[in-house]
PDB file of C-alpha atoms in Angstrom:
ATOM      1  CA  MET A 897     -10.902  -7.268  23.788  1.00 32.00           C
ATOM      2  CA  THR A 898     -13.905  -5.536  22.292  1.00 37.00           C
ATOM      3  CA  THR A 899     -15.486  -5.690  19.017  1.00 39.00           C
ATOM      4  CA  LEU A 900     -12.850  -4.121  16.722  1.00 49.00           C
ATOM      5  CA  GLY A 901     -10.672  -6.645  18.513  1.00 50.00           C
ATOM      6  CA  ARG A 902      -8.180  -4.241  20.525  1.00 61.00           C
ATOM      7  CA  PRO A 903      -6.742  -5.767  23.314  1.00 78.00           C
ATOM      8  CA  ASN A 904      -7.560  -4.084  27.087  1.00 82.00           C
ATOM      9  CA  LEU A 905      -4.509  -2.620  26.714  1.00 90.00           C
ATOM     10  CA  SER A 906      -3.738   0.146  30.165  1.00 91.00           C
ATOM     11  CA  ARG A 907      -3.973   4.434  29.004  1.00 91.00           C
ATOM     12  CA  ASP A 908       0.072   4.389  29.378  1.00 94.00           C
ATOM     13  CA  GLN A 909       0.301   1.408  26.619  1.00 94.00           C
ATOM     14  CA  TRP A 910      -1.785   3.110  24.256  1.00 94.00           C
ATOM     15  CA  SER A 911      -0.154   6.905  24.096  1.00 95.00           C
ATOM     16  CA  ALA A 912       2.918   4.747  24.121  1.00 96.00           C
ATOM     17  CA  LEU A 913       2.230   2.697  21.143  1.00 96.00           C
ATOM     18  CA  LEU A 914       0.575   5.655  19.692  1.00 97.00           C
ATOM     19  CA  VAL A 915       3.387   8.474  18.987  1.00 97.00           C
ATOM     20  CA  THR A 916       4.619   8.989  16.207  1.00 98.00           C
ATOM     21  CA  SER A 917       8.445   9.931  15.023  1.00 98.00           C
ATOM     22  CA  ASN A 918       9.958  12.493  11.670  1.00 98.00           C
ATOM     23  CA  TRP A 919      12.640  10.498  12.938  1.00 98.00           C
ATOM     24  CA  ARG A 920      11.960   7.031  12.487  1.00 98.00           C
ATOM     25  CA  GLY A 921      10.249   7.658   9.230  1.00 98.00           C
ATOM     26  CA  ALA A 922      12.717   9.697   8.312  1.00 98.00           C
ATOM     27  CA  VAL A 923      16.149   6.896   8.386  1.00 98.00           C
ATOM     28  CA  HIS A 924      12.930   4.220   6.924  1.00 99.00           C
ATOM     29  CA  LEU A 925      11.983   6.433   4.180  1.00 99.00           C
ATOM     30  CA  ALA A 926      15.878   7.049   3.683  1.00 99.00           C
ATOM     31  CA  GLY A 927      17.388   4.041   3.021  1.00 98.00           C
ATOM     32  CA  HIS A 928      14.308   2.973   0.937  1.00 98.00           C
ATOM     33  CA  LEU A 929      14.718   5.564  -1.436  1.00 99.00           C
ATOM     34  CA  GLY A 930      18.540   5.544  -1.083  1.00 98.00           C
ATOM     35  CA  LEU A 931      18.024   1.752  -2.208  1.00 98.00           C
ATOM     36  CA  LEU A 932      16.480   2.227  -4.817  1.00 98.00           C
ATOM     37  CA  ALA A 933      18.948   5.502  -6.148  1.00 98.00           C
ATOM     38  CA  ILE A 934      21.641   3.513  -6.204  1.00 99.00           C
ATOM     39  CA  THR A 935      19.251   1.177  -8.804  1.00 99.00           C
ATOM     40  CA  SER A 936      18.166   3.132 -10.311  1.00 99.00           C
ATOM     41  CA  THR A 937      21.604   5.007 -11.126  1.00 98.00           C
ATOM     42  CA  LEU A 938      23.330   2.426 -12.077  1.00 99.00           C
ATOM     43  CA  ILE A 939      20.207   1.169 -14.272  1.00 99.00           C
ATOM     44  CA  LEU A 940      20.909   5.031 -16.361  1.00 98.00           C
ATOM     45  CA  ALA A 941      24.700   3.939 -16.095  1.00 98.00           C
ATOM     46  CA  LYS A 942      24.276   0.263 -17.673  1.00 97.00           C
ATOM     47  CA  VAL A 943      26.275  -1.280 -15.923  1.00 98.00           C
ATOM     48  CA  PRO A 944      27.213  -4.938 -17.458  1.00 97.00           C
ATOM     49  CA  LEU A 945      23.564  -6.812 -17.161  1.00 97.00           C
ATOM     50  CA  TRP A 946      21.494  -3.429 -15.834  1.00 98.00           C
ATOM     51  CA  PRO A 947      18.312  -5.155 -17.081  1.00 98.00           C
ATOM     52  CA  VAL A 948      18.432  -7.364 -14.519  1.00 98.00           C
ATOM     53  CA  LEU A 949      18.437  -4.218 -11.512  1.00 98.00           C
ATOM     54  CA  LEU A 950      14.903  -4.168 -13.265  1.00 99.00           C
ATOM     55  CA  LEU A 951      13.696  -5.692 -11.077  1.00 99.00           C
ATOM     56  CA  PRO A 952      14.921  -4.769  -7.538  1.00 99.00           C
ATOM     57  CA  GLN A 953      14.015  -1.614  -8.903  1.00 99.00           C
ATOM     58  CA  GLY A 954      10.908  -2.791 -10.227  1.00 99.00           C
ATOM     59  CA  ILE A 955      10.506  -3.817  -6.865  1.00 99.00           C
ATOM     60  CA  LEU A 956      11.146  -1.356  -4.127  1.00 99.00           C
ATOM     61  CA  LEU A 957       8.907   0.995  -6.239  1.00 99.00           C
ATOM     62  CA  ILE A 958       6.109  -0.765  -6.603  1.00 99.00           C
ATOM     63  CA  PHE A 959       6.493  -0.923  -2.807  1.00 99.00           C
ATOM     64  CA  LEU A 960       6.426   3.129  -2.413  1.00 99.00           C
ATOM     65  CA  PHE A 961       3.647   1.699  -1.628  1.00 99.00           C
ATOM     66  CA  ALA A 962       3.951   1.637   1.433  1.00 99.00           C
ATOM     67  CA  PRO A 963       5.123   4.920   3.273  1.00 99.00           C
ATOM     68  CA  LEU A 964       2.725   6.288   0.891  1.00 99.00           C
ATOM     69  CA  HIS A 965      -0.447   3.856   2.730  1.00 98.00           C
ATOM     70  CA  GLU A 966       1.591   5.223   6.013  1.00 98.00           C
ATOM     71  CA  SER A 967       1.519   8.862   5.333  1.00 98.00           C
ATOM     72  CA  VAL A 968      -2.251   8.389   4.404  1.00 98.00           C
ATOM     73  CA  HIS A 969      -2.773   8.342   8.038  1.00 98.00           C
ATOM     74  CA  ARG A 970      -0.575  10.104   8.833  1.00 98.00           C
ATOM     75  CA  THR A 971       1.494   7.738  10.822  1.00 98.00           C
ATOM     76  CA  ALA A 972       5.084   7.717   9.017  1.00 98.00           C
ATOM     77  CA  PHE A 973       6.279  11.451  10.498  1.00 98.00           C
ATOM     78  CA  ARG A 974       5.202  13.630  13.756  1.00 98.00           C
ATOM     79  CA  SER A 975       4.226  16.753  11.145  1.00 98.00           C
ATOM     80  CA  LYS A 976       1.772  17.111   8.771  1.00 98.00           C
ATOM     81  CA  TRP A 977       3.768  18.203   6.223  1.00 98.00           C
ATOM     82  CA  CYS A 978       5.934  15.583   6.137  1.00 98.00           C
ATOM     83  CA  ASN A 979       3.451  12.976   5.841  1.00 98.00           C
ATOM     84  CA  ASP A 980       1.273  14.348   3.126  1.00 98.00           C
ATOM     85  CA  ALA A 981       4.726  16.152   0.661  1.00 98.00           C
ATOM     86  CA  VAL A 982       6.147  11.879   1.172  1.00 99.00           C
ATOM     87  CA  ALA A 983       1.718  10.664   0.115  1.00 98.00           C
ATOM     88  CA  PHE A 984       1.981  13.161  -2.925  1.00 98.00           C
ATOM     89  CA  PHE A 985       5.467  11.969  -4.124  1.00 98.00           C
ATOM     90  CA  CYS A 986       5.245   8.241  -3.795  1.00 99.00           C
ATOM     91  CA  GLY A 987       1.064   8.440  -4.330  1.00 98.00           C
ATOM     92  CA  TRP A 988       2.363  10.425  -7.980  1.00 99.00           C
ATOM     93  CA  LEU A 989       5.052   7.886  -8.785  1.00 98.00           C
ATOM     94  CA  LEU A 990       2.583   5.162  -8.328  1.00 98.00           C
ATOM     95  CA  LEU A 991      -0.242   7.617  -9.890  1.00 98.00           C
ATOM     96  CA  LEU A 992      -2.692   6.799  -6.901  1.00 98.00           C
ATOM     97  CA  PRO A 993      -3.160  10.256  -5.516  1.00 97.00           C
ATOM     98  CA  PRO A 994      -3.761  11.033  -1.727  1.00 98.00           C
ATOM     99  CA  ILE A 995      -6.564  12.913  -0.655  1.00 97.00           C
ATOM    100  CA  TRP A 996      -8.401  10.280  -2.662  1.00 98.00           C
ATOM    101  CA  PHE A 997      -7.178   7.684  -1.928  1.00 98.00           C
ATOM    102  CA  ARG A 998      -7.334   8.873   1.706  1.00 98.00           C
ATOM    103  CA  TYR A 999     -11.249   8.870   1.649  1.00 97.00           C
ATOM    104  CA  PHE A1000     -11.088   6.067   0.331  1.00 97.00           C
ATOM    105  CA  HIS A1001      -8.855   3.863   2.584  1.00 97.00           C
ATOM    106  CA  ILE A1002     -11.184   5.221   4.919  1.00 96.00           C
ATOM    107  CA  ALA A1003     -13.966   3.888   4.450  1.00 96.00           C
ATOM    108  CA  HIS A1004     -12.187   0.828   3.630  1.00 97.00           C
ATOM    109  CA  HIS A1005     -10.671   0.797   7.434  1.00 97.00           C
ATOM    110  CA  ARG A1006     -14.444   1.419   8.722  1.00 96.00           C
ATOM    111  CA  PHE A1007     -16.139  -0.957   6.727  1.00 95.00           C
ATOM    112  CA  THR A1008     -12.624  -3.394   6.502  1.00 96.00           C
ATOM    113  CA  ASN A1009     -13.789  -6.589   4.174  1.00 93.00           C
ATOM    114  CA  LEU A1010     -18.180  -5.497   4.274  1.00 93.00           C
ATOM    115  CA  ALA A1011     -19.703  -6.970   1.224  1.00 88.00           C
ATOM    116  CA  ASP A1012     -20.939  -3.743   0.048  1.00 87.00           C
ATOM    117  CA  LYS A1013     -19.516  -1.621   1.975  1.00 92.00           C
ATOM    118  CA  ASP A1014     -15.593  -2.220   1.764  1.00 94.00           C
ATOM    119  CA  PRO A1015     -15.144  -0.095  -2.081  1.00 93.00           C
ATOM    120  CA  GLU A1016     -11.467  -2.427  -1.878  1.00 92.00           C
ATOM    121  CA  LEU A1017     -14.317  -5.512  -2.278  1.00 90.00           C
ATOM    122  CA  ALA A1018     -15.317  -4.281  -5.214  1.00 86.00           C
ATOM    123  CA  ILE A1019     -11.591  -4.681  -6.692  1.00 84.00           C
ATOM    124  CA  GLU A1020     -13.106  -8.011  -8.528  1.00 84.00           C
ATOM    125  CA  LYS A1021     -10.735 -11.000  -6.597  1.00 89.00           C
ATOM    126  CA  PRO A1022      -9.630 -13.982  -8.311  1.00 94.00           C
ATOM    127  CA  ASP A1023     -12.327 -17.496  -8.797  1.00 94.00           C
ATOM    128  CA  SER A1024     -10.159 -19.348 -11.085  1.00 96.00           C
ATOM    129  CA  ARG A1025      -6.356 -19.660 -12.121  1.00 97.00           C
ATOM    130  CA  ILE A1026      -6.483 -18.127 -14.953  1.00 97.00           C
ATOM    131  CA  GLU A1027      -8.140 -14.981 -12.688  1.00 96.00           C
ATOM    132  CA  TYR A1028      -6.047 -14.954 -10.692  1.00 97.00           C
ATOM    133  CA  ILE A1029      -2.579 -14.790 -13.010  1.00 98.00           C
ATOM    134  CA  VAL A1030      -4.770 -12.178 -14.685  1.00 97.00           C
ATOM    135  CA  TYR A1031      -4.908 -10.711 -11.767  1.00 97.00           C
ATOM    136  CA  LEU A1032      -1.072 -10.406 -10.076  1.00 98.00           C
ATOM    137  CA  SER A1033      -0.714  -9.286 -13.267  1.00 97.00           C
ATOM    138  CA  GLY A1034      -1.671  -5.747 -12.634  1.00 97.00           C
ATOM    139  CA  ILE A1035      -3.112  -5.232 -15.709  1.00 97.00           C
ATOM    140  CA  PRO A1036      -6.329  -4.557 -14.055  1.00 96.00           C
ATOM    141  CA  ILE A1037      -4.983  -2.077 -11.620  1.00 97.00           C
ATOM    142  CA  TRP A1038      -3.417  -0.246 -13.708  1.00 98.00           C
ATOM    143  CA  ALA A1039      -6.233   0.254 -16.120  1.00 96.00           C
ATOM    144  CA  SER A1040      -8.342   1.143 -13.488  1.00 95.00           C
ATOM    145  CA  ARG A1041      -6.015   3.643 -12.128  1.00 96.00           C
ATOM    146  CA  PHE A1042      -5.107   6.065 -15.757  1.00 96.00           C
ATOM    147  CA  GLN A1043      -9.207   5.129 -15.525  1.00 96.00           C
ATOM    148  CA  ASP A1044      -9.406   6.542 -12.627  1.00 95.00           C
ATOM    149  CA  LEU A1045      -7.104   9.428 -12.832  1.00 96.00           C
ATOM    150  CA  LEU A1046      -8.555  10.906 -16.340  1.00 96.00           C
ATOM    151  CA  GLY A1047     -12.500  10.764 -14.928  1.00 96.00           C
ATOM    152  CA  HIS A1048     -10.876  12.268 -11.790  1.00 96.00           C
ATOM    153  CA  THR A1049     -10.296  15.820 -13.470  1.00 95.00           C
ATOM    154  CA  HIS A1050     -13.117  16.068 -15.087  1.00 93.00           C
ATOM    155  CA  GLY A1051     -14.265  15.151 -11.829  1.00 91.00           C
ATOM    156  CA  ARG A1052     -16.152  11.741 -12.849  1.00 90.00           C
ATOM    157  CA  ASN A1053     -15.745   8.038 -10.889  1.00 85.00           C
ATOM    158  CA  ILE A1054     -14.571   9.850  -7.833  1.00 91.00           C
ATOM    159  CA  GLY A1055     -16.847   7.485  -5.072  1.00 88.00           C
ATOM    160  CA  GLU A1056     -19.360   7.935  -2.559  1.00 91.00           C
ATOM    161  CA  PHE A1057     -16.431   7.343  -0.523  1.00 94.00           C
ATOM    162  CA  VAL A1058     -15.252  11.095  -1.267  1.00 95.00           C
ATOM    163  CA  PRO A1059     -17.246  14.101   1.047  1.00 95.00           C
ATOM    164  CA  ARG A1060     -18.388  17.033  -1.573  1.00 93.00           C
ATOM    165  CA  LYS A1061     -16.430  19.316   0.369  1.00 94.00           C
ATOM    166  CA  ALA A1062     -13.671  17.115  -0.927  1.00 95.00           C
ATOM    167  CA  GLN A1063     -14.651  16.593  -4.972  1.00 95.00           C
ATOM    168  CA  ASN A1064     -13.204  20.185  -6.010  1.00 95.00           C
ATOM    169  CA  HIS A1065      -9.726  18.864  -3.762  1.00 96.00           C
ATOM    170  CA  VAL A1066      -9.657  16.018  -5.891  1.00 97.00           C
ATOM    171  CA  ALA A1067      -9.673  17.232  -9.461  1.00 97.00           C
ATOM    172  CA  MET A1068      -7.820  18.960  -8.790  1.00 97.00           C
ATOM    173  CA  GLU A1069      -5.087  16.874  -8.044  1.00 98.00           C
ATOM    174  CA  ALA A1070      -5.670  15.018 -10.683  1.00 97.00           C
ATOM    175  CA  ARG A1071      -4.444  17.876 -12.718  1.00 98.00           C
ATOM    176  CA  TRP A1072      -1.861  18.453 -11.075  1.00 98.00           C
ATOM    177  CA  PHE A1073      -0.044  14.915 -11.334  1.00 98.00           C
ATOM    178  CA  LEU A1074      -1.038  15.309 -14.814  1.00 97.00           C
ATOM    179  CA  ALA A1075       0.517  18.419 -15.404  1.00 98.00           C
ATOM    180  CA  LEU A1076       3.512  16.130 -13.916  1.00 98.00           C
ATOM    181  CA  TYR A1077       3.817  13.440 -16.126  1.00 98.00           C
ATOM    182  CA  VAL A1078       3.618  15.388 -18.861  1.00 98.00           C
ATOM    183  CA  ILE A1079       6.375  17.694 -18.239  1.00 98.00           C
ATOM    184  CA  ALA A1080       8.859  15.127 -16.144  1.00 98.00           C
ATOM    185  CA  PHE A1081       7.943  13.102 -18.909  1.00 97.00           C
ATOM    186  CA  ALA A1082       9.349  15.738 -21.604  1.00 97.00           C
ATOM    187  CA  LEU A1083      12.012  16.475 -20.203  1.00 97.00           C
ATOM    188  CA  ALA A1084      13.336  12.723 -19.430  1.00 95.00           C
ATOM    189  CA  GLY A1085      11.200  10.575 -21.014  1.00 92.00           C
ATOM    190  CA  GLU A1086      14.031   8.134 -22.008  1.00 95.00           C
ATOM    191  CA  GLN A1087      15.474   7.340 -18.055  1.00 97.00           C
ATOM    192  CA  LEU A1088      12.059   7.957 -17.209  1.00 98.00           C
ATOM    193  CA  LEU A1089      10.893   4.297 -19.186  1.00 98.00           C
ATOM    194  CA  LEU A1090      13.494   2.386 -17.721  1.00 98.00           C
ATOM    195  CA  ILE A1091      14.309   4.010 -14.515  1.00 98.00           C
ATOM    196  CA  TRP A1092       9.954   3.479 -13.480  1.00 98.00           C
ATOM    197  CA  VAL A1093       7.745   2.353 -16.636  1.00 98.00           C
ATOM    198  CA  TYR A1094       9.285  -0.642 -17.552  1.00 98.00           C
ATOM    199  CA  PRO A1095      10.325  -1.869 -13.857  1.00 99.00           C
ATOM    200  CA  ALA A1096       6.758  -0.129 -12.313  1.00 99.00           C
ATOM    201  CA  LEU A1097       5.284  -2.560 -14.297  1.00 98.00           C
ATOM    202  CA  ILE A1098       7.728  -5.185 -12.457  1.00 99.00           C
ATOM    203  CA  GLY A1099       7.308  -4.944  -9.807  1.00 99.00           C
ATOM    204  CA  GLN A1100       3.811  -5.278  -9.141  1.00 99.00           C
ATOM    205  CA  PRO A1101       2.813  -8.286  -9.174  1.00 98.00           C
ATOM    206  CA  PHE A1102       4.775  -8.604  -6.384  1.00 98.00           C
ATOM    207  CA  LEU A1103       2.807  -5.430  -4.470  1.00 98.00           C
ATOM    208  CA  ARG A1104      -0.586  -7.401  -6.204  1.00 98.00           C
ATOM    209  CA  ALA A1105       1.073 -10.549  -4.321  1.00 98.00           C
ATOM    210  CA  PHE A1106       1.090  -8.623  -1.629  1.00 98.00           C
ATOM    211  CA  LEU A1107      -2.267  -7.080  -1.129  1.00 98.00           C
ATOM    212  CA  LEU A1108      -3.825  -9.979  -1.958  1.00 97.00           C
ATOM    213  CA  ALA A1109      -3.195 -11.750   1.265  1.00 97.00           C
ATOM    214  CA  GLU A1110      -4.361  -9.077   3.071  1.00 97.00           C
ATOM    215  CA  HIS A1111      -8.310 -10.323   3.425  1.00 96.00           C
ATOM    216  CA  TRP A1112      -8.557 -13.192   0.760  1.00 95.00           C
ATOM    217  CA  GLN A1113     -11.348 -15.339   2.523  1.00 93.00           C
ATOM    218  CA  CYS A1114     -10.836 -13.777   5.809  1.00 95.00           C
ATOM    219  CA  PRO A1115     -14.358 -13.900   7.423  1.00 94.00           C
ATOM    220  CA  GLN A1116     -17.008  -9.927   6.533  1.00 93.00           C
ATOM    221  CA  ILE A1117     -17.255 -10.140   9.842  1.00 94.00           C
ATOM    222  CA  PRO A1118     -15.736  -6.587  11.929  1.00 92.00           C
ATOM    223  CA  ASP A1119     -13.704  -8.393  14.084  1.00 93.00           C
ATOM    224  CA  MET A1120     -10.013  -6.699  12.271  1.00 93.00           C
ATOM    225  CA  LEU A1121      -8.364  -9.079  14.167  1.00 93.00           C
ATOM    226  CA  ALA A1122     -10.509 -11.818  12.160  1.00 95.00           C
ATOM    227  CA  ASN A1123     -11.625 -10.526   8.661  1.00 96.00           C
ATOM    228  CA  THR A1124      -7.631  -8.975   8.448  1.00 97.00           C
ATOM    229  CA  ARG A1125      -4.777 -11.160   8.375  1.00 98.00           C
ATOM    230  CA  THR A1126      -0.961 -11.395   9.665  1.00 98.00           C
ATOM    231  CA  THR A1127       1.313 -12.483   7.656  1.00 98.00           C
ATOM    232  CA  PHE A1128       4.739 -13.679   9.463  1.00 98.00           C
ATOM    233  CA  THR A1129       7.023 -13.010   7.012  1.00 98.00           C
ATOM    234  CA  THR A1130      11.464 -12.112   7.042  1.00 97.00           C
ATOM    235  CA  ALA A1131      12.774  -8.932   8.462  1.00 98.00           C
ATOM    236  CA  ALA A1132      13.623  -7.528   5.401  1.00 98.00           C
ATOM    237  CA  MET A1133      10.565  -8.831   3.829  1.00 98.00           C
ATOM    238  CA  ARG A1134       9.123  -6.218   6.838  1.00 98.00           C
ATOM    239  CA  LYS A1135      11.115  -3.455   6.297  1.00 98.00           C
ATOM    240  CA  LEU A1136      10.498  -3.147   2.493  1.00 98.00           C
ATOM    241  CA  THR A1137       6.173  -3.122   3.586  1.00 98.00           C
ATOM    242  CA  TRP A1138       6.726  -0.968   6.582  1.00 98.00           C
ATOM    243  CA  ASN A1139       5.828  -4.018   8.835  1.00 98.00           C
ATOM    244  CA  MET A1140       2.026  -3.774   7.196  1.00 98.00           C
ATOM    245  CA  CYS A1141       2.894  -7.121   7.345  1.00 98.00           C
ATOM    246  CA  TYR A1142       1.516  -7.122  10.190  1.00 98.00           C
ATOM    247  CA  HIS A1143      -1.758  -6.498   9.501  1.00 98.00           C
ATOM    248  CA  ALA A1144      -3.773  -7.185  11.564  1.00 97.00           C
ATOM    249  CA  GLU A1145      -2.452  -5.000  13.674  1.00 97.00           C
ATOM    250  CA  HIS A1146      -2.852  -2.352  11.957  1.00 97.00           C
ATOM    251  CA  HIS A1147      -6.349  -2.526  11.945  1.00 97.00           C
ATOM    252  CA  ALA A1148      -6.824  -3.331  15.334  1.00 95.00           C
ATOM    253  CA  GLN A1149      -5.934  -0.109  15.418  1.00 95.00           C
ATOM    254  CA  LYS A1150      -4.865   2.438  12.016  1.00 96.00           C
ATOM    255  CA  ALA A1151      -3.154   5.319  14.108  1.00 97.00           C
ATOM    256  CA  ILE A1152      -0.573   2.956  15.506  1.00 98.00           C
ATOM    257  CA  PRO A1153       2.991   3.820  13.299  1.00 98.00           C
ATOM    258  CA  PHE A1154       4.805   1.284  11.756  1.00 98.00           C
ATOM    259  CA  HIS A1155       7.691   1.221  13.576  1.00 98.00           C
ATOM    260  CA  LYS A1156       4.728   0.719  17.177  1.00 98.00           C
ATOM    261  CA  LEU A1157       3.395  -2.940  15.301  1.00 98.00           C
ATOM    262  CA  PRO A1158       5.822  -5.355  16.080  1.00 98.00           C
ATOM    263  CA  GLU A1159       5.713  -4.440  20.058  1.00 97.00           C
ATOM    264  CA  PHE A1160       1.520  -4.504  18.777  1.00 97.00           C
ATOM    265  CA  HIS A1161       2.021  -7.860  17.475  1.00 97.00           C
ATOM    266  CA  ARG A1162       3.307  -8.804  21.353  1.00 95.00           C
ATOM    267  CA  HIS A1163       0.191  -7.469  22.668  1.00 94.00           C
ATOM    268  CA  THR A1164      -2.331  -8.958  19.821  1.00 94.00           C
ATOM    269  CA  ALA A1165      -0.891 -12.297  18.882  1.00 95.00           C
ATOM    270  CA  PRO A1166      -2.763 -14.564  21.127  1.00 93.00           C
ATOM    271  CA  HIS A1167      -4.917 -12.873  19.603  1.00 94.00           C
ATOM    272  CA  LEU A1168      -4.967 -13.489  15.726  1.00 95.00           C
ATOM    273  CA  LYS A1169      -7.683 -15.572  14.626  1.00 95.00           C
ATOM    274  CA  VAL A1170      -5.685 -15.365  11.121  1.00 96.00           C
ATOM    275  CA  THR A1171      -2.414 -15.572  10.253  1.00 97.00           C
ATOM    276  CA  GLN A1172       0.219 -16.733   7.935  1.00 96.00           C
ATOM    277  CA  GLY A1173       3.531 -18.499   7.912  1.00 95.00           C
ATOM    278  CA  GLY A1174       4.771 -17.266   4.948  1.00 96.00           C
ATOM    279  CA  TYR A1175       3.778 -15.558   1.271  1.00 97.00           C
ATOM    280  CA  PHE A1176       4.791 -18.561  -0.748  1.00 97.00           C
ATOM    281  CA  ASN A1177       2.461 -20.922   1.423  1.00 97.00           C
ATOM    282  CA  LEU A1178       0.180 -18.720   1.299  1.00 97.00           C
ATOM    283  CA  HIS A1179      -0.503 -17.749  -2.839  1.00 98.00           C
ATOM    284  CA  ARG A1180       0.823 -21.880  -3.372  1.00 97.00           C
ATOM    285  CA  ALA A1181      -2.727 -22.823  -0.893  1.00 96.00           C
ATOM    286  CA  ILE A1182      -4.230 -20.682  -3.365  1.00 96.00           C
ATOM    287  CA  TRP A1183      -3.895 -22.190  -6.321  1.00 96.00           C
ATOM    288  CA  ARG A1184      -3.796 -25.524  -5.345  1.00 96.00           C
ATOM    289  CA  GLY A1185      -7.465 -24.160  -3.527  1.00 94.00           C
ATOM    290  CA  PHE A1186      -8.819 -23.378  -7.303  1.00 92.00           C
ATOM    291  CA  PRO A1187     -10.556 -25.519  -9.333  1.00 83.00           C
TER     292      PRO A1187
END
């Protein structure tokens, strides 16, 4: 094991684990978007009890963060253009421009859970039950997304982790996002409220809960199998999150595509330092741990 928590595998084993696939990415994305298309159609048709569908719609929509995340790593697909196109589409739906997010996320991987270095630690985590509820509500993250997006259009709030040569690209991307939002709502504002805005607000707490589990109270040390948590969960949850519940494995070797993480887990399982059986159990422990 190294300080990065990577197991000792042969060159052939590593090579096999690092193989990306357009087919695997396309099939997984098609399943995700297919379910989203079904719920969207039923909501727009206003079938009986259609408001109940806003919850699954919101969960499916907000967890497009998973293919966004994979595409930012360029591991969702073999082709760069496929990764970039999916990252733009999902990022646009989630108010998270992928060029900026890629640099943010690279810094997160480089300095995972290290104080004053990991940009994710700048996002305040809850210290009380009230703060926990506010955090899960999604209000702080939506406010931050709007503030950042507007700032980026003017070259502000970009972050030290974005190199100078890329700052104009970040600003231009934000302007494109805003222009497309204006056009989309001018053409179909009422429909988008029903299948996009309201569901995203409803679904965000589920994504906040999922992301909080990744590094919550993990040691602030360089070992990726200690500073990151792997959470054991259901097959449906693994599908929805593109296997990101194997998060320590992902941090141990970020170039491994989502569909290879279960295999990599079999190699890393004996070495994992922080694991949890189920998200509900983790959040119950978090809640009980507050004063």
